[in-house]
Amino acid sequence: MTDKTVLNATHRSLGARMVDFGGWDMPINYGSQIEEHHAVRRDAGMFDVSHMTVIDLHGARSREFLRHLLANSIDKLKVHGKALYSCMLNEQGGVIDDLIVYYLGEEFFRLVVNAGTRAKDLAWIESQAKAFDVQVKERPEFAMIAVQGPNARTKVLGLLHEVDRPRIEKLGKFAAAAAQGPHGMPLFVARTGYTGEDGFEIIVPGEHAVVLWEALVAAGVTPAGLGARDTLRLEAGMNLYGQDMDESVLPWEANLGWTIALDEGRAFIGRIALEQQKAAGVPRVMVGLVLDDKGVLRHGQKVLTANGEGEILSGSFAPTLNKAVAFARIPAGEPGEVRVDIRGREVPVRLVKYPFVRDGKPCEGI
Amino acid sequence: MSEIPGDLKFLKSHEWARVEDDGLVRVGISDHAQGQLGDLVYVELPEVGSAVKAGTGAAVVESVKAASDIYAPVSGEVVEVNELLNDKPEIINEDAFGDGWIFLVRPSDRAELDELLDANDYEALVENEDH
């Protein structure tokens, strides 16, 4: 039995090719994945991400609970509406999930977690929350639409109630606020995303999602499927849970060290394991690869280095670059000439610093 | 989906074969297959002069999403490949049954053609797959 978002019939009426994505019947494209990718890089596109899980936390000790639960420091959030990206680790330091947490009040935080990890995340969070007397409430009645691209914010702003526009226009990156959409529908507008472009992720009550989607289409926003979302986030250097990291991987090995806050005296779950691995030396590193020849780098392909074998995590043709790029996890140390085994052929690749694309343009050296 | 031309024969794995007037067999993938694969970004063509064997891999098409082996519908020698696909693999998306052909074979055993599905059988197969 696959789940459907409230926009399912809308996708089908637009001619979307639907696929099973972590138990959800979702659009992979509406015709051309590459055209949808370019629409987001050059103008504005939107994704139905209603399959993602919204979890609200309420309680006087919510902040204290999040200090314990998350590897990033919740105390970086000092202003209402601000958001933080963090990993949630197990005691061994493995990544249970990555998520965004919003600070909505001293006793109210909102988490957005991955769809594919919903059940285990909820079970984990609930078990950890008990000791802090924090109420964990899933919000399945919400839909979510990500509007992304250089013109995305302008197009969304035009649909908001006049009184809200100046405030939402001034909304900083990684911050969220409430606003009224078409016909006064209540929106939660966050300046976040998963494409490397500016834009908003909008949480909307499910019953208003179709009207909002149609208003966005009328405003010139291109519907884009999860296929384009994947190539956009890869170009932007963003990890995908389950492919780039999971419970067998510590954040150090997934280029997520920047999200780890080893602040004085904070005993978050997984901290001991993280510090032990750091002290002992991290055995594997995550790197960016570019294939200048023809062909496509893909998940699971073997990577050959001077220090032994690694493997491709996320890999794809990158439409903005017109060549294939990938993340790979390889043994630490000077890797020498790196090659990838593509169907039995050893193809040389270049090791690069990523992101591969920023602000719609290839990064230097890519 | 575009109409399936009646003069084509098919493998269950969605390759088509067309017997040309000169007896050579042109090979491509069906419109249904290109739709399933999505935007094509790379085609690995066989070498002209190489031998292909019916039901085994002769070429590879890669879309953004996945790589897919292209099986030869008949055995024989590759006499021509569609070089345009090197720079514009998307021709297969645009015209799978026509300009998007992949390679041309001089068949060594014409009886193999009788093993292939005709257009009606193939259409039925695709309809079943969709349900």
mmCIF file of C-alpha atoms in Angstrom, chain A residues 7-341:
data_model
loop_
_atom_site.group_PDB
_atom_site.id
_atom_site.type_symbol
_atom_site.label_atom_id
_atom_site.label_comp_id
_atom_site.label_asym_id
_atom_site.label_seq_id
_atom_site.Cartn_x
_atom_site.Cartn_y
_atom_site.Cartn_z
ATOM 1 C CA LEU A 7 -1.424 16.674 -4.540
ATOM 2 C CA ASN A 8 -1.419 13.180 -6.078
ATOM 3 C CA ALA A 9 -4.340 13.794 -8.468
ATOM 4 C CA THR A 10 -2.825 17.168 -9.426
ATOM 5 C CA HIS A 11 0.454 15.481 -10.416
ATOM 6 C CA ARG A 12 -1.383 12.881 -12.455
ATOM 7 C CA SER A 13 -3.461 15.508 -14.252
ATOM 8 C CA LEU A 14 -0.186 17.248 -15.188
ATOM 9 C CA GLY A 15 0.981 14.006 -16.804
ATOM 10 C CA ALA A 16 3.586 13.167 -14.185
ATOM 11 C CA ARG A 17 5.462 9.895 -14.289
ATOM 12 C CA MET A 18 4.858 8.482 -10.818
ATOM 13 C CA VAL A 19 7.213 6.207 -8.871
ATOM 14 C CA ASP A 20 7.309 4.585 -5.467
ATOM 15 C CA PHE A 21 9.585 6.713 -3.302
ATOM 16 C CA GLY A 22 10.011 5.283 0.200
ATOM 17 C CA GLY A 23 6.434 4.024 0.193
ATOM 18 C CA TRP A 24 5.012 7.191 -1.351
ATOM 19 C CA ASP A 25 3.562 7.503 -4.848
ATOM 20 C CA MET A 26 5.488 10.554 -6.047
ATOM 21 C CA PRO A 27 6.184 12.349 -9.356
ATOM 22 C CA ILE A 28 9.695 11.666 -10.699
ATOM 23 C CA ASN A 29 9.132 14.081 -13.590
ATOM 24 C CA TYR A 30 6.366 15.758 -15.576
ATOM 25 C CA GLY A 31 8.027 15.128 -18.951
ATOM 26 C CA SER A 32 11.670 16.127 -18.917
ATOM 27 C CA GLN A 33 13.692 15.925 -15.723
ATOM 28 C CA ILE A 34 16.464 17.990 -17.311
ATOM 29 C CA GLU A 35 14.102 20.814 -18.305
ATOM 30 C CA GLU A 36 12.730 20.859 -14.758
ATOM 31 C CA HIS A 37 16.258 21.032 -13.391
ATOM 32 C CA HIS A 38 17.054 24.025 -15.614
ATOM 33 C CA ALA A 39 13.783 25.734 -14.651
ATOM 34 C CA VAL A 40 14.916 25.731 -11.025
ATOM 35 C CA ARG A 41 18.459 26.931 -11.826
ATOM 36 C CA ARG A 42 17.270 29.695 -14.177
ATOM 37 C CA ASP A 43 13.790 30.766 -13.015
ATOM 38 C CA ALA A 44 11.526 29.013 -10.503
ATOM 39 C CA GLY A 45 10.355 25.457 -9.977
ATOM 40 C CA MET A 46 8.376 23.691 -7.280
ATOM 41 C CA PHE A 47 8.338 20.280 -5.658
ATOM 42 C CA ASP A 48 5.666 18.494 -3.698
ATOM 43 C CA VAL A 49 7.543 17.428 -0.574
ATOM 44 C CA SER A 50 4.455 16.637 1.463
ATOM 45 C CA HIS A 51 5.811 13.149 2.071
ATOM 46 C CA MET A 52 8.324 14.659 4.492
ATOM 47 C CA THR A 53 7.432 14.339 8.147
ATOM 48 C CA VAL A 54 6.636 17.370 10.301
ATOM 49 C CA ILE A 55 6.983 16.792 14.040
ATOM 50 C CA ASP A 56 6.141 19.452 16.625
ATOM 51 C CA LEU A 57 7.743 19.402 20.067
ATOM 52 C CA HIS A 58 6.021 21.104 22.978
ATOM 53 C CA GLY A 59 7.113 21.415 26.571
ATOM 54 C CA ALA A 60 8.999 23.597 28.991
ATOM 55 C CA ARG A 61 12.132 21.451 28.595
ATOM 56 C CA SER A 62 12.068 21.306 24.764
ATOM 57 C CA ARG A 63 15.365 23.143 24.331
ATOM 58 C CA GLU A 64 17.065 21.021 26.937
ATOM 59 C CA PHE A 65 15.734 17.927 25.146
ATOM 60 C CA LEU A 66 17.133 19.087 21.788
ATOM 61 C CA ARG A 67 20.545 19.756 23.398
ATOM 62 C CA HIS A 68 20.512 16.026 24.193
ATOM 63 C CA LEU A 69 18.955 14.757 20.923
ATOM 64 C CA LEU A 70 20.851 16.698 18.247
ATOM 65 C CA ALA A 71 24.526 16.755 17.263
ATOM 66 C CA ASN A 72 24.309 20.411 16.258
ATOM 67 C CA SER A 73 23.732 22.968 19.001
ATOM 68 C CA ILE A 74 20.154 24.132 19.425
ATOM 69 C CA ASP A 75 21.578 27.099 21.319
ATOM 70 C CA LYS A 76 22.631 28.572 17.985
ATOM 71 C CA LEU A 77 18.907 29.377 17.606
ATOM 72 C CA LYS A 78 18.334 32.612 19.481
ATOM 73 C CA VAL A 79 15.629 34.322 17.427
ATOM 74 C CA HIS A 80 12.093 33.015 16.876
ATOM 75 C CA GLY A 81 11.669 31.495 13.424
ATOM 76 C CA LYS A 82 15.348 30.622 12.939
ATOM 77 C CA ALA A 83 16.196 27.160 11.622
ATOM 78 C CA LEU A 84 19.125 24.773 12.079
ATOM 79 C CA TYR A 85 20.298 21.733 10.091
ATOM 80 C CA SER A 86 21.401 18.849 12.291
ATOM 81 C CA CYS A 87 22.080 15.145 12.444
ATOM 82 C CA MET A 88 20.350 12.943 14.965
ATOM 83 C CA LEU A 89 22.803 10.232 16.054
ATOM 84 C CA ASN A 90 22.617 6.934 17.889
ATOM 85 C CA GLU A 91 24.964 6.104 20.773
ATOM 86 C CA GLN A 92 27.508 4.688 18.307
ATOM 87 C CA GLY A 93 27.598 8.016 16.488
ATOM 88 C CA GLY A 94 25.762 6.611 13.435
ATOM 89 C CA VAL A 95 23.341 8.920 11.675
ATOM 90 C CA ILE A 96 19.694 8.037 12.405
ATOM 91 C CA ASP A 97 18.545 10.934 10.220
ATOM 92 C CA ASP A 98 19.318 14.489 9.188
ATOM 93 C CA LEU A 99 16.683 17.131 9.810
ATOM 94 C CA ILE A 100 15.816 20.791 10.093
ATOM 95 C CA VAL A 101 14.642 22.193 13.412
ATOM 96 C CA TYR A 102 12.756 25.501 13.694
ATOM 97 C CA TYR A 103 12.663 27.587 16.864
ATOM 98 C CA LEU A 104 9.068 28.744 17.194
ATOM 99 C CA GLY A 105 8.914 29.485 20.916
ATOM 100 C CA GLU A 106 10.775 28.610 24.110
ATOM 101 C CA GLU A 107 8.348 25.714 24.546
ATOM 102 C CA PHE A 108 7.736 24.959 20.859
ATOM 103 C CA PHE A 109 10.154 23.604 18.244
ATOM 104 C CA ARG A 110 9.288 22.070 14.876
ATOM 105 C CA LEU A 111 11.287 19.283 13.209
ATOM 106 C CA VAL A 112 11.132 18.313 9.532
ATOM 107 C CA VAL A 113 12.571 14.827 9.017
ATOM 108 C CA ASN A 114 12.880 12.475 6.044
ATOM 109 C CA ALA A 115 9.938 10.451 4.781
ATOM 110 C CA GLY A 116 11.872 7.190 4.466
ATOM 111 C CA THR A 117 12.909 7.265 8.122
ATOM 112 C CA ARG A 118 9.583 8.448 9.565
ATOM 113 C CA ALA A 119 8.717 5.439 11.731
ATOM 114 C CA LYS A 120 12.154 4.932 13.288
ATOM 115 C CA ASP A 121 12.600 8.681 13.823
ATOM 116 C CA LEU A 122 9.283 9.003 15.637
ATOM 117 C CA ALA A 123 10.031 5.955 17.791
ATOM 118 C CA TRP A 124 13.499 7.279 18.649
ATOM 119 C CA ILE A 125 12.376 10.824 19.379
ATOM 120 C CA GLU A 126 9.448 9.636 21.513
ATOM 121 C CA SER A 127 11.646 7.297 23.542
ATOM 122 C CA GLN A 128 14.188 10.057 24.163
ATOM 123 C CA ALA A 129 11.560 12.731 24.895
ATOM 124 C CA LYS A 130 9.962 10.934 27.834
ATOM 125 C CA ALA A 131 12.690 11.860 30.282
ATOM 126 C CA PHE A 132 12.233 15.522 29.376
ATOM 127 C CA ASP A 133 8.461 15.513 29.513
ATOM 128 C CA VAL A 134 8.328 16.813 25.952
ATOM 129 C CA GLN A 135 5.240 16.150 23.865
ATOM 130 C CA VAL A 136 6.020 14.731 20.380
ATOM 131 C CA LYS A 137 3.277 15.414 17.874
ATOM 132 C CA GLU A 138 3.378 14.383 14.228
ATOM 133 C CA ARG A 139 1.520 16.753 11.882
ATOM 134 C CA PRO A 140 0.354 14.574 8.967
ATOM 135 C CA GLU A 141 -2.377 17.089 8.114
ATOM 136 C CA PHE A 142 0.251 19.407 6.618
ATOM 137 C CA ALA A 143 1.345 19.442 2.993
ATOM 138 C CA MET A 144 4.662 20.977 1.954
ATOM 139 C CA ILE A 145 5.668 22.679 -1.293
ATOM 140 C CA ALA A 146 9.270 23.745 -1.982
ATOM 141 C CA VAL A 147 9.490 26.694 -4.406
ATOM 142 C CA GLN A 148 13.071 27.144 -5.565
ATOM 143 C CA GLY A 149 15.056 29.201 -8.045
ATOM 144 C CA PRO A 150 16.359 32.738 -8.595
ATOM 145 C CA ASN A 151 12.803 34.023 -9.183
ATOM 146 C CA ALA A 152 11.080 31.785 -6.637
ATOM 147 C CA ARG A 153 10.776 34.279 -3.798
ATOM 148 C CA THR A 154 9.319 37.017 -5.995
ATOM 149 C CA LYS A 155 6.710 34.656 -7.385
ATOM 150 C CA VAL A 156 5.687 33.454 -3.931
ATOM 151 C CA LEU A 157 5.599 36.984 -2.501
ATOM 152 C CA GLY A 158 3.068 37.986 -5.138
ATOM 153 C CA LEU A 159 0.636 35.403 -3.765
ATOM 154 C CA LEU A 160 0.853 36.537 -0.152
ATOM 155 C CA HIS A 161 -1.475 38.925 1.626
ATOM 156 C CA GLU A 162 -0.208 42.498 1.154
ATOM 157 C CA VAL A 163 0.395 43.038 4.841
ATOM 158 C CA ASP A 164 2.716 40.021 4.966
ATOM 159 C CA ARG A 165 4.819 40.776 1.894
ATOM 160 C CA PRO A 166 7.400 43.203 3.306
ATOM 161 C CA ARG A 167 8.036 40.957 6.308
ATOM 162 C CA ILE A 168 8.424 37.766 4.246
ATOM 163 C CA GLU A 169 10.544 39.600 1.684
ATOM 164 C CA LYS A 170 12.972 40.501 4.473
ATOM 165 C CA LEU A 171 13.017 36.965 5.879
ATOM 166 C CA GLY A 172 16.661 35.906 6.234
ATOM 167 C CA LYS A 173 18.142 32.660 4.990
ATOM 168 C CA PHE A 174 17.330 29.691 7.197
ATOM 169 C CA ALA A 175 14.448 31.529 8.874
ATOM 170 C CA ALA A 176 10.685 31.006 8.825
ATOM 171 C CA ALA A 177 7.526 32.977 9.565
ATOM 172 C CA ALA A 178 3.763 32.662 9.309
ATOM 173 C CA ALA A 179 1.945 34.435 6.470
ATOM 174 C CA GLN A 180 -1.373 34.398 4.673
ATOM 175 C CA GLY A 181 -1.518 32.913 1.202
ATOM 176 C CA PRO A 182 -4.272 32.986 -1.455
ATOM 177 C CA HIS A 183 -7.764 33.418 0.091
ATOM 178 C CA GLY A 184 -6.149 33.943 3.486
ATOM 179 C CA MET A 185 -4.887 30.373 3.817
ATOM 180 C CA PRO A 186 -2.387 30.056 6.684
ATOM 181 C CA LEU A 187 1.168 29.355 5.533
ATOM 182 C CA PHE A 188 4.425 28.606 7.313
ATOM 183 C CA VAL A 189 7.053 30.063 4.983
ATOM 184 C CA ALA A 190 10.706 29.044 5.448
ATOM 185 C CA ARG A 191 13.628 30.374 3.428
ATOM 186 C CA THR A 192 15.232 26.963 3.125
ATOM 187 C CA GLY A 193 15.653 24.393 0.393
ATOM 188 C CA TYR A 194 17.472 21.440 -1.081
ATOM 189 C CA THR A 195 18.557 22.724 -4.478
ATOM 190 C CA GLY A 196 21.328 25.271 -3.882
ATOM 191 C CA GLU A 197 19.032 28.035 -5.088
ATOM 192 C CA ASP A 198 17.211 30.685 -3.104
ATOM 193 C CA GLY A 199 13.549 30.065 -2.394
ATOM 194 C CA PHE A 200 10.993 28.988 0.152
ATOM 195 C CA GLU A 201 9.724 25.772 1.609
ATOM 196 C CA ILE A 202 6.071 26.301 2.465
ATOM 197 C CA ILE A 203 4.095 24.236 4.949
ATOM 198 C CA VAL A 204 0.363 24.497 4.262
ATOM 199 C CA PRO A 205 -2.693 22.711 5.706
ATOM 200 C CA GLY A 206 -3.456 19.827 3.341
ATOM 201 C CA GLU A 207 -6.886 21.122 2.379
ATOM 202 C CA HIS A 208 -5.329 24.266 0.850
ATOM 203 C CA ALA A 209 -2.414 22.589 -0.957
ATOM 204 C CA VAL A 210 -4.072 22.146 -4.363
ATOM 205 C CA VAL A 211 -5.209 25.797 -4.486
ATOM 206 C CA LEU A 212 -1.722 26.973 -3.509
ATOM 207 C CA TRP A 213 -0.095 24.692 -6.125
ATOM 208 C CA GLU A 214 -2.410 26.005 -8.837
ATOM 209 C CA ALA A 215 -1.769 29.616 -7.825
ATOM 210 C CA LEU A 216 1.975 28.942 -8.079
ATOM 211 C CA VAL A 217 1.529 27.422 -11.558
ATOM 212 C CA ALA A 218 -0.447 30.536 -12.567
ATOM 213 C CA ALA A 219 2.406 32.684 -11.191
ATOM 214 C CA GLY A 220 4.799 30.919 -13.593
ATOM 215 C CA VAL A 221 6.401 28.355 -11.284
ATOM 216 C CA THR A 222 7.330 25.110 -13.111
ATOM 217 C CA PRO A 223 6.285 21.825 -11.456
ATOM 218 C CA ALA A 224 9.383 19.690 -10.981
ATOM 219 C CA GLY A 225 9.702 16.073 -9.906
ATOM 220 C CA LEU A 226 11.893 14.276 -7.432
ATOM 221 C CA GLY A 227 14.302 13.406 -10.265
ATOM 222 C CA ALA A 228 15.251 17.059 -10.715
ATOM 223 C CA ARG A 229 15.326 17.538 -6.952
ATOM 224 C CA ASP A 230 17.984 14.825 -6.747
ATOM 225 C CA THR A 231 20.286 16.268 -9.439
ATOM 226 C CA LEU A 232 19.854 19.787 -8.025
ATOM 227 C CA ARG A 233 20.833 18.782 -4.501
ATOM 228 C CA LEU A 234 23.777 16.711 -5.760
ATOM 229 C CA GLU A 235 25.140 19.661 -7.771
ATOM 230 C CA ALA A 236 24.653 21.816 -4.681
ATOM 231 C CA GLY A 237 26.717 19.382 -2.596
ATOM 232 C CA MET A 238 23.928 18.310 -0.258
ATOM 233 C CA ASN A 239 23.772 14.828 1.249
ATOM 234 C CA LEU A 240 20.887 12.423 0.775
ATOM 235 C CA TYR A 241 20.054 10.262 3.758
ATOM 236 C CA GLY A 242 20.273 6.535 3.008
ATOM 237 C CA GLN A 243 22.628 7.093 0.109
ATOM 238 C CA ASP A 244 25.372 9.360 1.459
ATOM 239 C CA MET A 245 25.046 8.470 5.143
ATOM 240 C CA ASP A 246 23.128 6.132 7.406
ATOM 241 C CA GLU A 247 23.464 4.474 10.797
ATOM 242 C CA SER A 248 26.714 2.751 9.778
ATOM 243 C CA VAL A 249 28.404 6.087 9.057
ATOM 244 C CA LEU A 250 29.668 8.744 11.455
ATOM 245 C CA PRO A 251 29.233 12.368 10.377
ATOM 246 C CA TRP A 252 33.019 12.801 10.014
ATOM 247 C CA GLU A 253 32.895 10.282 7.157
ATOM 248 C CA ALA A 254 30.027 12.067 5.413
ATOM 249 C CA ASN A 255 31.395 15.625 5.314
ATOM 250 C CA LEU A 256 28.962 16.595 8.037
ATOM 251 C CA GLY A 257 31.607 17.718 10.528
ATOM 252 C CA TRP A 258 30.368 21.300 10.049
ATOM 253 C CA THR A 259 27.072 20.290 11.657
ATOM 254 C CA ILE A 260 28.688 18.838 14.777
ATOM 255 C CA ALA A 261 28.887 21.189 17.759
ATOM 256 C CA LEU A 262 31.304 19.868 20.379
ATOM 257 C CA ASP A 263 30.349 22.659 22.750
ATOM 258 C CA GLU A 264 31.643 22.516 26.297
ATOM 259 C CA GLY A 265 29.756 20.201 28.596
ATOM 260 C CA ARG A 266 26.886 19.217 26.293
ATOM 261 C CA ALA A 267 26.283 15.468 26.492
ATOM 262 C CA PHE A 268 24.383 14.833 23.254
ATOM 263 C CA ILE A 269 23.675 11.297 22.020
ATOM 264 C CA GLY A 270 26.632 9.934 20.064
ATOM 265 C CA ARG A 271 29.139 12.510 21.310
ATOM 266 C CA ILE A 272 31.437 10.003 22.996
ATOM 267 C CA ALA A 273 31.670 7.881 19.841
ATOM 268 C CA LEU A 274 32.324 10.973 17.714
ATOM 269 C CA GLU A 275 35.160 12.127 19.964
ATOM 270 C CA GLN A 276 36.669 8.643 20.037
ATOM 271 C CA GLN A 277 36.694 8.358 16.260
ATOM 272 C CA LYS A 278 38.123 11.840 15.880
ATOM 273 C CA ALA A 279 40.920 11.034 18.328
ATOM 274 C CA ALA A 280 41.674 7.675 16.704
ATOM 275 C CA GLY A 281 41.605 9.103 13.189
ATOM 276 C CA VAL A 282 38.710 9.030 10.746
ATOM 277 C CA PRO A 283 39.241 6.014 8.449
ATOM 278 C CA ARG A 284 37.206 7.180 5.429
ATOM 279 C CA VAL A 285 36.493 10.525 3.846
ATOM 280 C CA MET A 286 33.777 11.747 1.533
ATOM 281 C CA VAL A 287 34.978 13.466 -1.638
ATOM 282 C CA GLY A 288 33.573 14.983 -4.790
ATOM 283 C CA LEU A 289 34.299 13.406 -8.181
ATOM 284 C CA VAL A 290 33.957 14.770 -11.703
ATOM 285 C CA LEU A 291 33.989 12.599 -14.819
ATOM 286 C CA ASP A 292 35.261 14.630 -17.775
ATOM 287 C CA ASP A 293 34.762 11.759 -20.248
ATOM 288 C CA LYS A 294 31.428 10.469 -21.418
ATOM 289 C CA GLY A 295 29.529 8.194 -19.081
ATOM 290 C CA VAL A 296 27.640 8.470 -15.841
ATOM 291 C CA LEU A 297 28.843 7.963 -12.273
ATOM 292 C CA ARG A 298 26.292 6.033 -10.248
ATOM 293 C CA HIS A 299 25.598 4.822 -6.737
ATOM 294 C CA GLY A 300 27.500 1.632 -5.911
ATOM 295 C CA GLN A 301 30.273 1.913 -8.495
ATOM 296 C CA LYS A 302 33.713 0.968 -7.176
ATOM 297 C CA VAL A 303 36.284 3.757 -6.716
ATOM 298 C CA LEU A 304 39.958 2.793 -6.985
ATOM 299 C CA THR A 305 42.581 4.808 -5.083
ATOM 300 C CA ALA A 306 46.189 4.406 -3.958
ATOM 301 C CA ASN A 307 44.888 3.500 -0.493
ATOM 302 C CA GLY A 308 42.346 0.930 -1.562
ATOM 303 C CA GLU A 309 38.779 0.830 -2.730
ATOM 304 C CA GLY A 310 35.933 3.170 -2.014
ATOM 305 C CA GLU A 311 32.486 3.530 -3.494
ATOM 306 C CA ILE A 312 30.232 6.043 -5.139
ATOM 307 C CA LEU A 313 27.436 7.255 -2.895
ATOM 308 C CA SER A 314 25.282 9.718 -4.858
ATOM 309 C CA GLY A 315 26.228 9.935 -8.516
ATOM 310 C CA SER A 316 24.451 11.274 -11.549
ATOM 311 C CA PHE A 317 24.620 13.214 -14.740
ATOM 312 C CA ALA A 318 24.618 16.875 -13.677
ATOM 313 C CA PRO A 319 22.464 18.902 -16.093
ATOM 314 C CA THR A 320 24.023 22.286 -15.204
ATOM 315 C CA LEU A 321 27.522 20.924 -15.945
ATOM 316 C CA ASN A 322 26.603 18.568 -18.774
ATOM 317 C CA LYS A 323 28.774 15.853 -17.255
ATOM 318 C CA ALA A 324 28.634 13.353 -14.443
ATOM 319 C CA VAL A 325 29.540 14.150 -10.833
ATOM 320 C CA ALA A 326 29.418 12.124 -7.652
ATOM 321 C CA PHE A 327 30.101 11.900 -3.955
ATOM 322 C CA ALA A 328 32.332 8.995 -2.999
ATOM 323 C CA ARG A 329 33.565 7.572 0.290
ATOM 324 C CA ILE A 330 37.209 6.512 0.036
ATOM 325 C CA PRO A 331 39.979 5.497 2.456
ATOM 326 C CA ALA A 332 41.638 8.503 4.156
ATOM 327 C CA GLY A 333 45.046 9.662 2.958
ATOM 328 C CA GLU A 334 46.553 10.849 -0.310
ATOM 329 C CA PRO A 335 44.459 8.981 -2.911
ATOM 330 C CA GLY A 336 46.729 9.313 -5.974
ATOM 331 C CA GLU A 337 45.154 8.881 -9.393
ATOM 332 C CA VAL A 338 41.505 8.026 -8.807
ATOM 333 C CA ARG A 339 39.535 5.762 -11.135
ATOM 334 C CA VAL A 340 35.974 4.491 -11.160
ATOM 335 C CA ASP A 341 34.920 1.059 -12.376
#
